[in-house]
PDB file of C-alpha atoms in Angstrom:
ATOM      1  CA  MET F   1      -3.160   0.537  18.945  1.00  0.00           C
ATOM      2  CA  THR F   2      -3.115  -3.258  18.697  1.00  0.00           C
ATOM      3  CA  LEU F   3      -1.405  -5.240  15.976  1.00  0.00           C
ATOM      4  CA  ALA F   4      -4.773  -6.216  14.513  1.00  0.00           C
ATOM      5  CA  ASN F   5      -5.697  -2.535  14.029  1.00  0.00           C
ATOM      6  CA  ILE F   6      -2.610  -1.602  12.037  1.00  0.00           C
ATOM      7  CA  THR F   7      -3.428  -1.062   8.379  1.00  0.00           C
ATOM      8  CA  ILE F   8      -0.930  -1.356   5.538  1.00  0.00           C
ATOM      9  CA  ASP F   9      -0.644   2.423   5.158  1.00  0.00           C
ATOM     10  CA  THR F  10      -0.116   2.944   8.889  1.00  0.00           C
ATOM     11  CA  ALA F  11       2.666   0.365   8.913  1.00  0.00           C
ATOM     12  CA  LEU F  12       4.368   1.848   5.845  1.00  0.00           C
ATOM     13  CA  ARG F  13       4.193   5.441   7.068  1.00  0.00           C
ATOM     14  CA  ASP F  14       5.197   4.862  10.692  1.00  0.00           C
ATOM     15  CA  PRO F  15       8.995   5.120  11.151  1.00  0.00           C
ATOM     16  CA  ASN F  16       8.682   2.864  14.207  1.00  0.00           C
ATOM     17  CA  LEU F  17       7.174   0.102  12.082  1.00  0.00           C
ATOM     18  CA  LEU F  18       8.012  -0.431   8.381  1.00  0.00           C
ATOM     19  CA  GLY F  19       8.302   3.230   7.389  1.00  0.00           C
ATOM     20  CA  ALA F  20      11.942   3.468   8.421  1.00  0.00           C
ATOM     21  CA  ALA F  21      12.902   1.068   5.622  1.00  0.00           C
ATOM     22  CA  LEU F  22      11.104   3.095   2.955  1.00  0.00           C
ATOM     23  CA  GLY F  23      12.171   6.603   3.859  1.00  0.00           C
ATOM     24  CA  PRO F  24       9.939   9.666   3.402  1.00  0.00           C
ATOM     25  CA  SER F  25       6.362   8.478   2.937  1.00  0.00           C
ATOM     26  CA  THR F  26       5.465  11.166   0.401  1.00  0.00           C
ATOM     27  CA  THR F  27       7.587   9.402  -2.211  1.00  0.00           C
ATOM     28  CA  TRP F  28       5.499   6.270  -1.682  1.00  0.00           C
ATOM     29  CA  ASP F  29       2.040   7.867  -1.851  1.00  0.00           C
ATOM     30  CA  VAL F  30       0.980   6.152  -5.085  1.00  0.00           C
ATOM     31  CA  TRP F  31       2.114   2.754  -3.804  1.00  0.00           C
ATOM     32  CA  ILE F  32       0.306   3.315  -0.518  1.00  0.00           C
ATOM     33  CA  SER F  33      -2.876   4.289  -2.388  1.00  0.00           C
ATOM     34  CA  ILE F  34      -2.707   1.117  -4.476  1.00  0.00           C
ATOM     35  CA  LEU F  35      -2.100  -1.053  -1.415  1.00  0.00           C
ATOM     36  CA  ARG F  36      -4.969   0.600   0.495  1.00  0.00           C
ATOM     37  CA  ALA F  37      -7.224  -0.150  -2.475  1.00  0.00           C
ATOM     38  CA  ALA F  38      -5.932  -3.733  -2.669  1.00  0.00           C
ATOM     39  CA  TYR F  39      -6.866  -4.207   0.981  1.00  0.00           C
ATOM     40  CA  GLY F  40     -10.342  -2.801   0.306  1.00  0.00           C
ATOM     41  CA  LEU F  41      -9.766   0.247   2.498  1.00  0.00           C
ATOM     42  CA  GLU F  42     -11.574   3.492   1.757  1.00  0.00           C
ATOM     43  CA  LEU F  43      -9.475   5.979  -0.204  1.00  0.00           C
ATOM     44  CA  SER F  44      -9.211   9.682   0.578  1.00  0.00           C
ATOM     45  CA  ALA F  45      -9.681  12.173  -2.248  1.00  0.00           C
ATOM     46  CA  SER F  46      -5.916  12.451  -2.867  1.00  0.00           C
ATOM     47  CA  GLU F  47      -5.488   8.665  -2.691  1.00  0.00           C
ATOM     48  CA  ARG F  48      -8.307   8.268  -5.199  1.00  0.00           C
ATOM     49  CA  VAL F  49      -6.521  10.648  -7.584  1.00  0.00           C
ATOM     50  CA  SER F  50      -3.341   8.548  -7.259  1.00  0.00           C
ATOM     51  CA  PHE F  51      -5.308   5.333  -7.767  1.00  0.00           C
ATOM     52  CA  ASP F  52      -7.145   6.683 -10.814  1.00  0.00           C
ATOM     53  CA  ALA F  53      -3.856   7.803 -12.390  1.00  0.00           C
ATOM     54  CA  VAL F  54      -2.593   4.211 -12.584  1.00  0.00           C
ATOM     55  CA  ALA F  55      -5.713   2.006 -12.532  1.00  0.00           C
ATOM     56  CA  GLY F  56      -6.696   2.298 -16.170  1.00  0.00           C
ATOM     57  CA  GLY F  57     -10.226   3.497 -15.462  1.00  0.00           C
ATOM     58  CA  ARG F  58     -11.028   0.747 -12.960  1.00  0.00           C
ATOM     59  CA  GLU F  59     -12.960   1.375  -9.770  1.00  0.00           C
ATOM     60  CA  PRO F  60     -11.177   0.608  -6.498  1.00  0.00           C
ATOM     61  CA  PRO F  61     -12.138  -2.799  -5.089  1.00  0.00           C
ATOM     62  CA  HIS F  62     -14.737  -2.852  -2.313  1.00  0.00           C
ATOM     63  CA  LYS F  63     -13.041  -5.709  -0.467  1.00  0.00           C
ATOM     64  CA  ARG F  64      -9.540  -7.125  -0.147  1.00  0.00           C
ATOM     65  CA  VAL F  65      -8.284  -8.535  -3.430  1.00  0.00           C
ATOM     66  CA  ARG F  66      -7.078 -12.102  -3.774  1.00  0.00           C
ATOM     67  CA  GLU F  67      -4.227 -11.136  -6.127  1.00  0.00           C
ATOM     68  CA  LEU F  68      -2.630  -7.852  -7.124  1.00  0.00           C
ATOM     69  CA  TRP F  69      -1.019  -7.582 -10.528  1.00  0.00           C
ATOM     70  CA  CYS F  70       1.055  -4.501 -11.341  1.00  0.00           C
ATOM     71  CA  ILE F  71       2.808  -3.734 -14.605  1.00  0.00           C
ATOM     72  CA  ILE F  72       5.583  -1.438 -13.487  1.00  0.00           C
ATOM     73  CA  GLY F  73       8.744  -0.022 -14.983  1.00  0.00           C
ATOM     74  CA  ARG F  74      12.288  -0.114 -13.719  1.00  0.00           C
ATOM     75  CA  ARG F  75      13.288   1.628 -10.496  1.00  0.00           C
ATOM     76  CA  SER F  76       9.718   2.011  -9.287  1.00  0.00           C
ATOM     77  CA  GLY F  77      10.263   0.484  -5.859  1.00  0.00           C
ATOM     78  CA  LYS F  78       8.850  -2.970  -6.631  1.00  0.00           C
ATOM     79  CA  SER F  79      11.370  -4.872  -4.513  1.00  0.00           C
ATOM     80  CA  ARG F  80      11.041  -2.535  -1.531  1.00  0.00           C
ATOM     81  CA  VAL F  81       7.250  -2.605  -1.608  1.00  0.00           C
ATOM     82  CA  ALA F  82       7.156  -6.384  -2.061  1.00  0.00           C
ATOM     83  CA  ALA F  83       9.493  -6.828   0.911  1.00  0.00           C
ATOM     84  CA  ALA F  84       7.512  -4.371   3.042  1.00  0.00           C
ATOM     85  CA  LEU F  85       4.261  -6.103   2.094  1.00  0.00           C
ATOM     86  CA  ALA F  86       5.701  -9.508   3.017  1.00  0.00           C
ATOM     87  CA  ASP F  87       6.863  -8.084   6.352  1.00  0.00           C
ATOM     88  CA  PHE F  88       3.441  -6.527   6.959  1.00  0.00           C
ATOM     89  CA  ILE F  89       1.655  -9.813   6.286  1.00  0.00           C
ATOM     90  CA  ALA F  90       4.053 -11.763   8.504  1.00  0.00           C
ATOM     91  CA  ALA F  91       3.954  -9.295  11.393  1.00  0.00           C
ATOM     92  CA  PHE F  92       0.407  -7.960  11.428  1.00  0.00           C
ATOM     93  CA  GLN F  93      -1.912 -10.554   9.875  1.00  0.00           C
ATOM     94  CA  ASP F  94      -3.042 -14.038  10.808  1.00  0.00           C
TER      95      ASP F  94
END
């Protein structure tokens, strides 16, 4: 696997990459589904269910989004996901 082939979900689930900072990946499944959609990656059936639960009836984007806006409550992991996303962009993208 090269750095260019690592997707956001792979990086967040792999304990040797960014997954160690997040802990068990099952607690982050909704976040990972949203980030996969934001990157225009195809969603599995379970990821689509997670996406639909929070997307307000919107279809997942077909390509990477320019901006991602999330209205999220307290203690939802915003800071951890934002930090992991910044690390992912810095380490794995041009």
